[in-house]
Amino acid sequence: MLFSELVSYYEKIEKTSSRIEMTNLLVELLKATPPEIIDKVVYLTVGEIYPPFVGIELGVADKLALRAVRLASGASEREVQEAYSKLGDVGLVGEKLLSKKTQATLFMEQLTVQDVYSALEKIAKASGEGAMETRVQILSGLLASSQPKEAKYILRIVTGKLRLGVADMTILDALSVLYGGGKETREYFERAYNLSSDIGYVAKVAAAEGLEGIKKFKITIGRPIRPMLAERLSSPEEILEKLGGAGLAEYKYDGERMQIHKSGGKVIIFSRRQENITSQYPDVVEMVRENVGAGEAILECEAVAIDPDTGDMLPFQELMHRKRKHDILKAVEQYPVSLYFFDILYLDGEDLTLKPLPERRKRLESIIRENERMKLSKSIIARDPESLERFFQEAIEAGCEGLVVKSIEENSIYRAGARGWLWIKYKRDYKSEMIDTVDLVVVGAFHGRGRRSGSYGALLMAAYDPERDVFQSVCKVGSGFTDEDLRKLPEMLEPYKIPRKHARVETGMEADVWFEPKLVLEIIGAEITLSPTHRAGWGVIKEGYGLAIRFPRFTGRYRFDKSPEDATTVKEIVEMYKHQLKKITAEQAGV
Ligand code: ATP
């Protein structure tokens, strides 16, 4: 196929503002395209050369493209600059300047689509030292062999500014008309697209096998499936009603969504937006290789940043440290992640996307070998609003965003690329900050792991209730301790060790070691939340709940000057919680 033919379609498409007309032009174009290159024509028409997940982009800067124009046209630098300031479009500049030397090109061989595509591929792949120069050379060579109109489109494609207004969705329309016989068949094409994120590949299958091929479209390892997304509701009652009375409630982890493709020892990780992020997570690649018992699989999980010393989850922002190109191994060590798997879409040749969730979950359980760093998402089957609410508060306290509650009915398939009511997220509609520090009493401890083995990994902290003269737990703190603190703490606490929970301590937690309430530490946290486990202010705000500090951290200050009875009182914690709520209501009201 000649490139000039493609260009004549582009000119027509560019002129139309009607979507129907555009689709008709695309149908004509695809009809005229030989099946072997239909994928390439489709990529070019949406302004790319590969599907986005491949991660190779053209993106040549205007400045570089103008240099190629100068070389190909023989125009002076001034002429190029003047034309550019006047026209503001590299494509038009190329078209204008190249038309001045048309005579020389009269006897030239005409460019084919394949010629242009191969040259663009070389430009995109040029790397290392001298890559810029290579790009300019290839581009100017291509421009020198093209007609002015062709040059216009080549330049627009190469600078990422084709802008014909054709998107993947418009191509799907055209494919369903051409190969499905009409828009009624669009859903099949759409599904194929959602299973591959690759519009060129969908076109290729359609051209080779027609509608039948599209109906039988197969998932491929290496082509990301577009993610299923959740709708949102704000009460447990509404959620359960919507789901027909029961649902699988899972923690909504606050990390990065990953779709992991495994084939033998090869592992690819795609982001929520189908970018290949494998290079940022060599540790995840290794974990999946070792702990997924399947030859081929496509899995979904949330990767959450964790505190390497305590295993506690950290806020999402910590993952930003992994977004770098250099020193990735150092980042892996400093900012480790845990994986929480929540779905499986493909297993050893079998497409599982049309199976109901309970079956997918069973398959997932059968292949994930759980360990400290790799787990299935924490879940319960919820049938009543109270237990759903409790599980929600537990999730918040643990550092999650809330819950995703999922349908477990017969039709609970994985709806690729769709936001729907089979998954419902339940998040808080507010977030607030804890400004003041609090002074809390150590009442228990948990054994450390890894670097902290032999010392305490975290301490159980309590506030004081003077009315009943008891200490009520309010958080488990593992962050903010220096190596020096970790060395000193067991020594410091040794004299207070007791064989079981102290009679004046109230908590829903099982500590490994218990202490007499003596040592006071200064703690800061992100906010105060309702808690089914901690006992501070039990039942004051809500029946069956206490209050907890979320993301607590030791400030470094030992309050030796305070006796345990001088610690922050439960009443103060309750007041802080109420104050937070007031602040939120005021903010929501725009005050
Ligand atoms: P949000 O900003 O709320 O994450 P979103 O548009 O990215 O919104 P949603 O469909 O609203 O996506 O929420 C689902 C997201 O929650 C998923 O993309 C995933 O990253 C995350 N997530 C965390 N835990 C789970 C889980 N157990 N099951 C499904 N998704 C989960």
Coordinates of C-alpha atoms and ligand atoms in Angstrom, one line a residue:
M1 CA 0.0 0.0 0.0
L2 CA 1.4 3.4 -0.9
F3 CA 1.8 5.9 1.8
S4 CA 0.2 8.5 -0.5
E5 CA -3.0 6.5 -0.4
L6 CA -3.1 6.6 3.4
V7 CA -2.4 10.3 3.2
S8 CA -5.4 10.9 1.0
Y9 CA -7.6 9.3 3.6
Y10 CA -6.0 11.4 6.3
E11 CA -6.8 14.5 4.4
K12 CA -10.4 13.6 4.1
I13 CA -10.7 12.5 7.8
E14 CA -9.1 15.7 8.9
K15 CA -11.7 17.7 7.1
T16 CA -14.8 16.1 8.6
S17 CA -16.3 16.9 11.9
S18 CA -19.0 14.3 11.8
R19 CA -18.2 11.1 13.7
I20 CA -20.4 9.0 11.3
E21 CA -18.5 10.3 8.3
M22 CA -15.2 9.7 10.0
T23 CA -16.2 6.1 10.7
N24 CA -17.3 5.6 7.1
L25 CA -13.9 7.0 5.9
L26 CA -12.1 4.6 8.3
V27 CA -14.2 1.7 7.0
E28 CA -13.1 2.6 3.5
L29 CA -9.5 2.9 4.5
L30 CA -9.5 -0.4 6.4
K31 CA -11.2 -2.1 3.5
A32 CA -8.4 -0.9 1.1
T33 CA -5.7 -2.0 3.5
P34 CA -3.9 -5.4 3.0
P35 CA -4.6 -7.6 6.0
E36 CA -0.8 -8.1 6.7
I37 CA -0.3 -4.4 7.5
I38 CA -3.7 -3.5 9.0
D39 CA -2.3 -3.3 12.5
K40 CA 0.4 -0.9 11.3
V41 CA -2.1 1.3 9.5
V42 CA -4.3 1.4 12.6
Y43 CA -1.4 2.4 14.9
L44 CA -0.4 5.2 12.5
T45 CA -3.9 6.4 12.3
V46 CA -4.2 6.9 16.0
G47 CA -0.8 8.6 15.9
E48 CA 1.4 5.7 17.3
I49 CA 3.5 2.9 16.0
Y50 CA 2.9 0.4 18.8
P51 CA 0.2 -0.1 21.4
P52 CA 0.8 2.1 24.4
F53 CA 1.8 -0.8 26.8
V54 CA 5.0 -1.5 24.7
G55 CA 6.3 1.8 26.1
I56 CA 8.2 2.9 23.0
E57 CA 7.1 6.3 21.9
L58 CA 8.1 8.5 19.0
G59 CA 7.9 11.9 20.7
V60 CA 10.5 13.7 18.6
A61 CA 10.9 17.3 19.7
D62 CA 9.8 20.0 17.3
K63 CA 13.3 21.4 17.2
L64 CA 14.8 18.2 16.1
A65 CA 12.1 17.7 13.5
L66 CA 12.7 21.2 12.1
R67 CA 16.4 20.3 11.7
A68 CA 15.4 17.3 9.6
V69 CA 13.2 19.5 7.5
R70 CA 16.1 21.9 6.9
L71 CA 18.4 19.1 5.9
A72 CA 15.8 17.5 3.6
S73 CA 14.7 20.7 1.9
G74 CA 17.9 22.6 1.8
A75 CA 16.2 25.6 3.2
S76 CA 18.2 28.0 5.5
E77 CA 17.8 28.1 9.2
R78 CA 16.1 31.5 9.0
E79 CA 13.6 30.3 6.5
V80 CA 12.7 27.3 8.7
Q81 CA 12.3 29.5 11.8
E82 CA 10.2 32.1 10.0
A83 CA 7.9 29.4 8.6
Y84 CA 7.6 27.9 12.0
S85 CA 6.7 31.1 13.8
K86 CA 4.1 31.8 11.1
L87 CA 2.5 28.4 10.8
G88 CA 3.1 27.0 14.3
D89 CA 2.9 23.4 13.0
V90 CA 5.9 21.4 12.1
G91 CA 3.8 19.4 9.5
L92 CA 2.8 22.6 7.6
V93 CA 6.4 23.9 7.7
G94 CA 7.7 20.6 6.2
E95 CA 4.9 20.7 3.5
K96 CA 5.7 24.2 2.6
L97 CA 9.5 24.0 2.4
L98 CA 9.6 20.6 0.7
S99 CA 7.2 21.8 -2.0
K100 CA 9.9 24.2 -3.1
K101 CA 12.0 21.4 -4.4
T102 CA 9.5 19.1 -6.0
Q103 CA 11.3 18.9 -9.3
A104 CA 14.0 16.8 -7.9
T105 CA 11.5 14.3 -6.6
L106 CA 9.6 13.7 -9.8
F107 CA 11.4 10.5 -10.7
M108 CA 11.5 9.2 -7.2
E109 CA 10.1 5.9 -6.1
Q110 CA 6.9 6.3 -4.1
L111 CA 7.0 5.5 -0.4
T112 CA 5.0 2.6 0.8
V113 CA 3.3 2.4 4.2
Q114 CA 5.8 -0.2 5.2
D115 CA 8.7 2.1 4.3
V116 CA 7.4 4.9 6.5
Y117 CA 6.5 2.5 9.3
S118 CA 10.0 0.9 9.3
A119 CA 11.7 4.3 9.3
L120 CA 9.5 5.5 12.2
E121 CA 10.4 2.3 14.1
K122 CA 14.1 3.0 13.7
I123 CA 13.6 6.5 14.9
A124 CA 11.7 5.3 18.0
K125 CA 14.2 2.7 18.9
A126 CA 17.4 4.8 18.4
S127 CA 19.0 4.9 21.8
G128 CA 22.3 5.7 23.6
E129 CA 24.9 8.2 22.6
G130 CA 24.3 9.8 19.2
A131 CA 20.6 8.8 19.3
M132 CA 19.5 12.4 18.5
E133 CA 21.7 12.5 15.5
T134 CA 20.5 9.1 14.2
R135 CA 16.9 10.3 14.5
V136 CA 17.6 13.5 12.5
Q137 CA 19.4 11.5 9.8
I138 CA 16.6 8.9 9.4
L139 CA 13.9 11.5 9.5
S140 CA 15.5 13.8 7.0
G141 CA 16.2 10.8 4.7
L142 CA 12.5 9.9 4.9
L143 CA 11.4 13.5 4.2
A144 CA 13.7 13.8 1.3
S145 CA 11.9 10.8 -0.4
S146 CA 8.4 12.0 0.4
Q147 CA 5.9 14.3 -1.3
P148 CA 5.1 17.5 0.5
K149 CA 1.7 16.2 1.7
E150 CA 3.3 13.0 2.9
A151 CA 5.9 15.0 4.8
K152 CA 3.2 16.9 6.6
Y153 CA 1.8 13.7 8.1
I154 CA 5.1 12.1 8.7
L155 CA 6.2 15.1 10.7
R156 CA 3.0 15.2 12.7
I157 CA 3.2 11.5 13.6
V158 CA 6.8 11.7 14.5
T159 CA 6.2 14.7 16.9
G160 CA 3.2 13.0 18.4
K161 CA 0.8 15.6 16.9
L162 CA -1.2 13.8 14.3
R163 CA -4.5 14.7 15.9
L164 CA -6.9 13.3 13.3
G165 CA -9.4 12.9 16.0
V166 CA -9.4 9.1 15.6
A167 CA -9.2 7.2 18.9
D168 CA -9.2 3.5 19.6
M169 CA -12.9 3.7 20.1
T170 CA -13.5 5.1 16.6
I171 CA -11.5 2.3 15.2
L172 CA -13.7 -0.2 17.1
D173 CA -16.7 1.4 15.5
A174 CA -15.2 1.0 12.0
L175 CA -14.1 -2.6 12.7
S176 CA -17.6 -3.6 13.8
V177 CA -19.1 -2.1 10.7
L178 CA -16.6 -3.7 8.4
Y179 CA -16.1 -7.1 9.9
G180 CA -19.2 -7.5 12.1
G181 CA -21.7 -6.2 9.7
G182 CA -22.9 -3.4 11.9
K183 CA -22.7 -1.6 15.2
E184 CA -24.7 -4.4 16.9
T185 CA -21.6 -6.4 17.0
R186 CA -19.5 -3.7 18.6
E187 CA -19.6 -5.4 22.0
Y188 CA -17.5 -8.3 20.7
F189 CA -14.9 -6.0 19.3
E190 CA -15.0 -4.0 22.5
R191 CA -14.4 -7.1 24.6
A192 CA -11.5 -8.1 22.4
Y193 CA -10.0 -4.7 22.9
N194 CA -10.6 -4.8 26.7
L195 CA -8.8 -8.2 26.8
S196 CA -5.8 -7.0 24.9
S197 CA -5.5 -3.2 25.1
D198 CA -4.2 -3.5 21.6
I199 CA -6.3 -1.9 18.9
G200 CA -3.9 -3.0 16.1
Y201 CA -4.0 -6.6 17.2
V202 CA -7.8 -6.6 17.3
A203 CA -7.9 -5.2 13.8
K204 CA -5.4 -7.9 12.7
V205 CA -7.5 -10.7 14.2
A206 CA -10.7 -9.2 12.6
A207 CA -9.1 -9.0 9.2
A208 CA -7.7 -12.5 9.4
E209 CA -10.6 -14.4 11.0
G210 CA -13.6 -12.1 10.8
L211 CA -16.3 -11.9 13.5
E212 CA -15.8 -15.5 14.5
G213 CA -12.2 -14.8 15.4
I214 CA -13.3 -11.8 17.4
K215 CA -15.9 -13.8 19.3
K216 CA -13.3 -16.4 20.2
F217 CA -10.7 -13.8 20.9
K218 CA -8.0 -15.1 23.3
I219 CA -6.2 -13.4 26.1
T220 CA -2.4 -13.3 25.5
I221 CA 0.3 -13.2 28.1
G222 CA 2.1 -9.9 27.5
R223 CA -1.0 -7.9 26.4
P224 CA -2.6 -6.2 29.4
I225 CA -6.3 -6.7 30.2
R226 CA -8.0 -3.5 30.9
P227 CA -8.9 -3.3 34.5
M228 CA -12.3 -3.8 36.1
L229 CA -13.3 -0.9 38.2
A230 CA -15.6 -0.2 41.1
E231 CA -18.7 2.0 41.7
R232 CA -19.0 3.8 45.0
L233 CA -21.6 3.8 47.7
S234 CA -21.4 5.4 51.2
S235 CA -23.3 3.0 53.5
P236 CA -23.1 -0.7 54.3
E237 CA -26.8 -1.0 54.0
E238 CA -26.9 0.4 50.4
I239 CA -24.0 -1.8 49.4
L240 CA -25.5 -5.0 50.7
E241 CA -28.8 -4.2 49.1
K242 CA -27.2 -3.5 45.8
L243 CA -25.3 -6.8 45.9
G244 CA -28.4 -8.9 46.7
G245 CA -27.8 -9.3 50.5
A246 CA -24.2 -10.5 50.6
G247 CA -20.8 -9.8 49.2
L248 CA -17.1 -10.5 49.5
A249 CA -15.7 -7.6 51.4
E250 CA -12.0 -7.0 50.8
Y251 CA -9.6 -4.5 52.3
K252 CA -9.0 -1.7 49.8
Y253 CA -5.3 -1.4 50.0
D254 CA -3.7 2.0 49.4
G255 CA -0.9 1.2 47.0
E256 CA -0.4 0.6 43.3
R257 CA -2.5 -1.7 41.3
M258 CA -0.6 -4.3 39.4
Q259 CA -1.6 -6.7 36.7
I260 CA 1.1 -9.4 36.7
H261 CA 1.6 -11.7 33.7
K262 CA 3.7 -14.8 34.3
S263 CA 4.8 -17.3 31.7
G264 CA 7.4 -19.7 33.1
G265 CA 10.2 -17.6 34.5
K266 CA 9.1 -14.5 32.6
V267 CA 7.2 -11.9 34.6
I268 CA 5.7 -8.7 33.3
I269 CA 4.1 -6.1 35.5
F270 CA 1.5 -3.6 34.1
S271 CA 0.2 -0.6 35.9
R272 CA -3.5 0.4 36.2
R273 CA -3.0 2.4 33.0
Q274 CA -1.3 -0.5 31.2
E275 CA 2.2 0.8 31.4
N276 CA 4.9 -1.7 31.7
I277 CA 6.4 -1.1 35.1
T278 CA 8.4 -4.3 35.5
S279 CA 11.7 -2.5 35.8
Q280 CA 10.6 -0.7 38.9
Y281 CA 9.9 -3.9 40.8
P282 CA 12.6 -6.5 40.4
D283 CA 11.6 -7.8 43.9
V284 CA 8.0 -8.4 42.8
V285 CA 9.3 -10.3 39.7
E286 CA 11.3 -12.5 42.0
M287 CA 8.5 -13.1 44.5
V288 CA 6.1 -14.0 41.8
R289 CA 8.5 -16.4 40.2
E290 CA 9.0 -18.2 43.4
N291 CA 5.5 -18.2 44.9
V292 CA 3.0 -18.5 42.2
G293 CA 2.4 -22.1 41.5
A294 CA 1.4 -21.9 37.8
G295 CA 3.1 -22.1 34.5
E296 CA 1.1 -19.3 32.9
A297 CA -1.1 -16.8 34.8
I298 CA -2.5 -13.3 34.8
L299 CA -3.0 -12.0 38.3
E300 CA -4.1 -8.8 39.9
C301 CA -2.8 -7.4 43.2
E302 CA -2.2 -4.2 45.0
A303 CA 1.4 -3.5 45.9
V304 CA 1.7 -1.6 49.2
A305 CA 4.7 0.1 50.7
I306 CA 5.6 -1.3 54.0
D307 CA 7.8 -0.4 56.9
P308 CA 10.7 -2.9 56.5
D309 CA 11.1 -3.2 60.3
T310 CA 7.5 -3.8 61.3
G311 CA 5.8 -5.0 58.2
D312 CA 3.2 -2.3 58.8
M313 CA 1.6 -0.7 55.7
L314 CA 2.6 2.8 54.8
P315 CA 0.7 5.4 52.9
F316 CA 0.6 5.3 49.1
Q317 CA 3.0 8.2 48.7
E318 CA 5.9 6.1 49.9
L319 CA 5.7 4.2 46.6
M320 CA 6.9 7.3 44.7
H321 CA 10.4 6.3 45.7
R322 CA 10.1 3.4 43.4
K323 CA 9.4 5.6 40.3
R324 CA 13.0 6.1 39.5
K325 CA 15.3 4.8 36.8
H326 CA 18.6 4.6 38.7
D327 CA 19.6 2.9 41.8
I328 CA 16.5 0.7 41.7
L329 CA 18.1 -2.0 43.8
K330 CA 18.7 0.5 46.6
A331 CA 15.1 1.7 46.4
V332 CA 14.0 -2.0 46.6
E333 CA 15.9 -2.3 49.8
Q334 CA 14.8 1.0 51.3
Y335 CA 11.2 0.9 50.2
P336 CA 10.0 -2.7 50.2
V337 CA 6.4 -3.7 49.2
S338 CA 4.0 -6.3 50.1
L339 CA 1.6 -7.8 47.6
Y340 CA -2.1 -8.4 48.2
F341 CA -3.7 -10.5 45.5
F342 CA -7.3 -10.0 44.7
D343 CA -8.0 -11.6 41.3
I344 CA -6.9 -14.1 38.7
L345 CA -7.9 -13.7 35.1
Y346 CA -6.1 -16.4 33.3
L347 CA -4.5 -19.7 34.4
D348 CA -2.6 -22.2 32.3
G349 CA -4.4 -21.6 29.0
E350 CA -7.8 -21.0 30.6
D351 CA -9.6 -17.7 30.4
L352 CA -11.2 -17.1 33.8
T353 CA -12.7 -13.7 33.1
L354 CA -16.1 -15.1 32.6
K355 CA -16.1 -17.3 35.7
P356 CA -17.9 -16.0 38.9
L357 CA -15.7 -14.4 41.6
P358 CA -16.0 -17.2 44.2
E359 CA -14.5 -19.6 41.6
R360 CA -11.7 -17.1 40.6
R361 CA -10.9 -16.6 44.3
K362 CA -10.6 -20.4 44.8
R363 CA -8.2 -20.7 41.9
L364 CA -6.2 -17.8 43.2
E365 CA -6.0 -19.4 46.6
S366 CA -4.8 -22.6 45.0
I367 CA -1.8 -21.1 43.3
I368 CA -0.5 -18.3 45.7
R369 CA 1.9 -19.6 48.3
E370 CA 1.4 -17.0 51.0
N371 CA 4.2 -15.6 53.0
E372 CA 5.0 -12.3 54.9
R373 CA 5.2 -10.3 51.7
M374 CA 2.7 -12.1 49.5
K375 CA -0.9 -12.6 50.6
L376 CA -4.4 -12.8 49.4
S377 CA -6.4 -9.7 50.1
K378 CA -7.9 -9.8 53.5
S379 CA -11.6 -10.6 53.1
I380 CA -14.8 -11.7 54.7
I381 CA -18.2 -12.7 53.4
A382 CA -20.4 -9.9 54.7
R383 CA -24.1 -10.5 55.1
D384 CA -25.1 -7.8 57.6
P385 CA -24.3 -4.1 57.7
E386 CA -22.8 -4.3 61.2
S387 CA -20.1 -6.7 60.3
L388 CA -19.4 -4.9 57.1
E389 CA -19.0 -1.6 59.1
R390 CA -16.7 -3.3 61.6
F391 CA -14.5 -4.8 58.9
F392 CA -14.4 -1.3 57.3
Q393 CA -13.1 0.3 60.5
E394 CA -10.6 -2.5 60.9
A395 CA -9.3 -1.8 57.4
I396 CA -9.0 1.9 58.0
E397 CA -7.1 1.4 61.2
A398 CA -4.8 -1.0 59.4
G399 CA -3.8 1.7 57.0
C400 CA -6.2 0.9 54.1
E401 CA -8.5 3.2 52.3
G402 CA -11.6 1.3 53.1
L403 CA -13.2 -1.8 51.4
V404 CA -14.1 -3.0 48.0
V405 CA -17.2 -5.1 48.4
K406 CA -17.7 -7.5 45.5
S407 CA -20.7 -9.5 44.1
I408 CA -20.5 -13.2 44.7
E409 CA -23.5 -14.0 42.5
E410 CA -23.5 -16.3 39.5
N411 CA -22.9 -13.3 37.1
S412 CA -20.0 -11.9 39.1
I413 CA -17.6 -12.1 36.1
Y414 CA -14.5 -10.0 35.6
R415 CA -15.8 -7.2 33.5
A416 CA -12.6 -6.0 31.8
G417 CA -12.4 -2.2 31.2
A418 CA -15.7 -1.5 32.9
R419 CA -16.7 0.4 36.0
G420 CA -19.8 -1.3 37.4
W421 CA -21.8 -2.5 40.3
L422 CA -20.2 -5.9 40.7
W423 CA -17.5 -4.1 42.7
I424 CA -18.5 -1.4 45.1
K425 CA -15.9 0.7 47.0
Y426 CA -16.6 1.9 50.4
K427 CA -14.3 4.7 51.4
R428 CA -14.6 7.5 54.0
D429 CA -15.6 10.8 52.5
Y430 CA -13.2 12.7 54.7
K431 CA -9.6 12.6 55.7
S432 CA -8.2 14.7 58.5
E433 CA -5.0 15.4 60.2
M434 CA -3.8 14.9 63.7
I435 CA -1.9 18.0 64.7
D436 CA -1.0 17.4 68.4
T437 CA 1.3 14.8 69.8
V438 CA 0.0 12.6 72.6
D439 CA 1.9 11.0 75.5
L440 CA 1.0 7.3 75.8
V441 CA 2.0 4.5 78.2
V442 CA 3.7 1.3 77.0
V443 CA 1.5 -1.6 78.1
G444 CA 2.8 -4.4 75.8
A445 CA 5.1 -5.3 73.0
F446 CA 5.4 -7.4 69.9
H447 CA 8.5 -9.4 68.9
G448 CA 10.5 -7.9 66.1
R449 CA 11.3 -9.6 62.8
G450 CA 14.1 -9.3 60.3
R451 CA 16.4 -6.5 61.3
R452 CA 14.5 -6.2 64.6
S453 CA 14.7 -9.8 65.7
G454 CA 15.9 -9.9 69.3
S455 CA 14.3 -6.5 70.0
Y456 CA 10.7 -5.3 70.0
G457 CA 9.1 -4.7 66.6
A458 CA 6.3 -2.6 67.9
L459 CA 4.8 -1.4 71.2
L460 CA 1.2 -1.4 72.4
M461 CA 0.3 2.0 73.7
A462 CA -2.5 3.2 76.0
A463 CA -4.1 6.4 77.1
Y464 CA -5.3 6.9 80.7
D465 CA -8.8 7.0 82.0
P466 CA -8.7 8.7 85.4
E467 CA -12.4 8.1 86.2
R468 CA -12.0 4.3 86.1
D469 CA -8.2 4.4 86.7
V470 CA -7.5 2.1 83.7
F471 CA -5.2 2.3 80.7
Q472 CA -7.0 1.7 77.4
S473 CA -5.0 0.8 74.3
V474 CA -5.0 3.3 71.4
C475 CA -2.4 2.1 68.9
K476 CA 0.5 -0.3 68.1
V477 CA 3.5 1.8 67.2
G478 CA 6.5 0.5 65.3
S479 CA 7.7 3.5 63.4
G480 CA 10.0 6.3 64.5
F481 CA 12.5 4.2 66.5
T482 CA 16.2 4.6 65.9
D483 CA 18.6 1.7 66.2
E484 CA 19.6 3.1 69.5
D485 CA 16.0 3.2 70.7
L486 CA 15.6 -0.4 69.6
R487 CA 18.7 -1.5 71.5
K488 CA 17.7 0.4 74.7
L489 CA 14.0 -0.4 74.8
P490 CA 14.1 -4.1 75.9
E491 CA 16.5 -3.0 78.7
M492 CA 14.3 -0.1 79.8
L493 CA 11.2 -2.2 79.8
E494 CA 12.7 -5.3 81.4
P495 CA 11.8 -4.3 85.0
Y496 CA 8.2 -3.8 84.1
K497 CA 7.7 -7.2 82.4
I498 CA 4.7 -9.2 83.7
P499 CA 3.4 -12.7 82.7
R500 CA 0.0 -11.5 81.5
K501 CA -2.0 -8.4 80.7
H502 CA -2.0 -6.0 83.6
A503 CA -5.3 -5.8 85.5
R504 CA -5.6 -2.1 84.8
V505 CA -5.1 -2.5 81.0
E506 CA -7.9 -2.8 78.6
T507 CA -7.3 -3.8 75.0
G508 CA -8.6 -6.1 72.2
M509 CA -5.0 -6.9 71.1
E510 CA -2.9 -9.9 72.0
A511 CA 0.6 -8.6 72.7
D512 CA 3.6 -11.0 72.9
V513 CA 4.9 -9.4 76.0
W514 CA 3.0 -7.5 78.7
F515 CA 4.2 -4.7 80.9
E516 CA 3.1 -2.8 84.0
P517 CA 2.1 0.6 82.7
K518 CA 5.1 2.8 83.5
L519 CA 7.0 4.1 80.5
V520 CA 5.6 7.2 78.7
L521 CA 6.4 8.0 75.1
E522 CA 5.4 10.9 72.9
I523 CA 3.5 9.7 69.8
I524 CA 2.2 11.5 66.7
G525 CA -0.2 10.0 64.2
A526 CA -2.0 10.8 61.0
E527 CA -5.5 10.9 62.5
I528 CA -7.8 9.3 65.1
T529 CA -10.3 6.8 63.8
L530 CA -13.0 4.5 65.1
S531 CA -11.6 1.1 66.0
P532 CA -13.0 -2.3 66.8
T533 CA -9.8 -3.4 68.5
H534 CA -8.6 -0.6 70.6
R535 CA -10.4 0.4 73.8
A536 CA -9.8 4.1 74.3
G537 CA -13.2 5.8 74.7
W538 CA -14.9 2.4 74.2
G539 CA -18.6 3.0 73.3
V540 CA -18.4 6.8 73.7
I541 CA -18.6 7.7 70.1
K542 CA -20.2 4.5 68.9
E543 CA -21.4 1.3 70.4
G544 CA -18.9 -1.5 70.1
Y545 CA -16.0 0.8 69.0
G546 CA -13.1 2.5 70.6
L547 CA -10.7 5.0 69.1
A548 CA -7.3 4.4 67.5
I549 CA -4.4 6.5 66.2
R550 CA -3.7 5.7 62.5
F551 CA -0.1 5.5 61.3
P552 CA 1.4 6.2 64.7
R553 CA 5.1 7.2 65.1
F554 CA 7.4 7.7 68.0
T555 CA 8.6 11.3 68.0
G556 CA 11.9 10.4 69.8
R557 CA 10.8 11.9 73.1
Y558 CA 10.8 9.7 76.2
R559 CA 8.6 11.4 78.7
F560 CA 10.5 10.2 81.8
D561 CA 9.1 13.4 83.4
K562 CA 5.6 12.0 83.3
S563 CA 4.1 9.3 85.4
P564 CA 1.7 6.9 83.6
E565 CA -1.2 8.8 85.3
D566 CA 0.0 12.0 83.6
A567 CA -0.4 10.5 80.2
T568 CA -2.9 11.8 77.7
T569 CA -6.3 10.9 78.9
V570 CA -9.0 9.0 77.1
K571 CA -11.2 12.0 77.4
E572 CA -8.6 14.1 75.5
I573 CA -8.4 11.5 72.7
V574 CA -12.2 11.6 72.4
E575 CA -12.1 15.4 72.3
M576 CA -9.4 15.3 69.6
Y577 CA -11.6 12.9 67.6
K578 CA -14.7 15.2 67.9
H579 CA -12.6 18.2 67.0
Q580 CA -11.4 16.5 63.9
L581 CA -15.0 15.8 62.9
K582 CA -16.0 19.4 63.5
K583 CA -13.1 20.6 61.4
I584 CA -14.2 18.2 58.6
T585 CA -17.8 19.3 58.8
A586 CA -16.7 22.9 58.7
E587 CA -14.4 22.3 55.7
Q588 CA -17.2 20.4 53.9
A589 CA -19.5 23.4 54.5
G590 CA -16.8 25.6 53.0
V591 CA -16.2 27.5 56.3
Ligands
ATP1 P1 -9.5 5.1 43.6 O1 -9.0 6.5 43.5 O2 -10.7 5.0 44.6 O3 -8.5 4.0 43.8 P2 -9.8 4.2 40.9 O4 -10.5 4.9 39.9 O5 -8.3 4.1 40.8 O6 -10.2 4.9 42.3 P3 -11.7 2.3 41.6 O7 -12.4 1.4 40.7 O8 -12.4 3.4 42.1 O9 -10.3 2.7 41.0 O10 -11.2 1.5 42.9 C1 -10.6 0.2 42.7 C2 -9.1 0.4 42.9 O11 -8.8 0.0 44.3 C3 -8.3 -0.6 42.1 O12 -7.9 0.0 40.9 C4 -7.2 -1.0 42.9 O13 -6.0 -0.2 42.6 C5 -7.6 -0.7 44.3 N1 -7.7 -1.9 45.2 C6 -7.2 -2.0 46.4 N2 -7.5 -3.2 47.0 C7 -8.4 -3.8 46.2 C8 -9.1 -5.0 46.2 N3 -9.0 -5.8 47.3 N4 -9.8 -5.3 45.1 C9 -9.9 -4.5 44.1 N5 -9.2 -3.3 44.0 C10 -8.5 -3.0 45.0

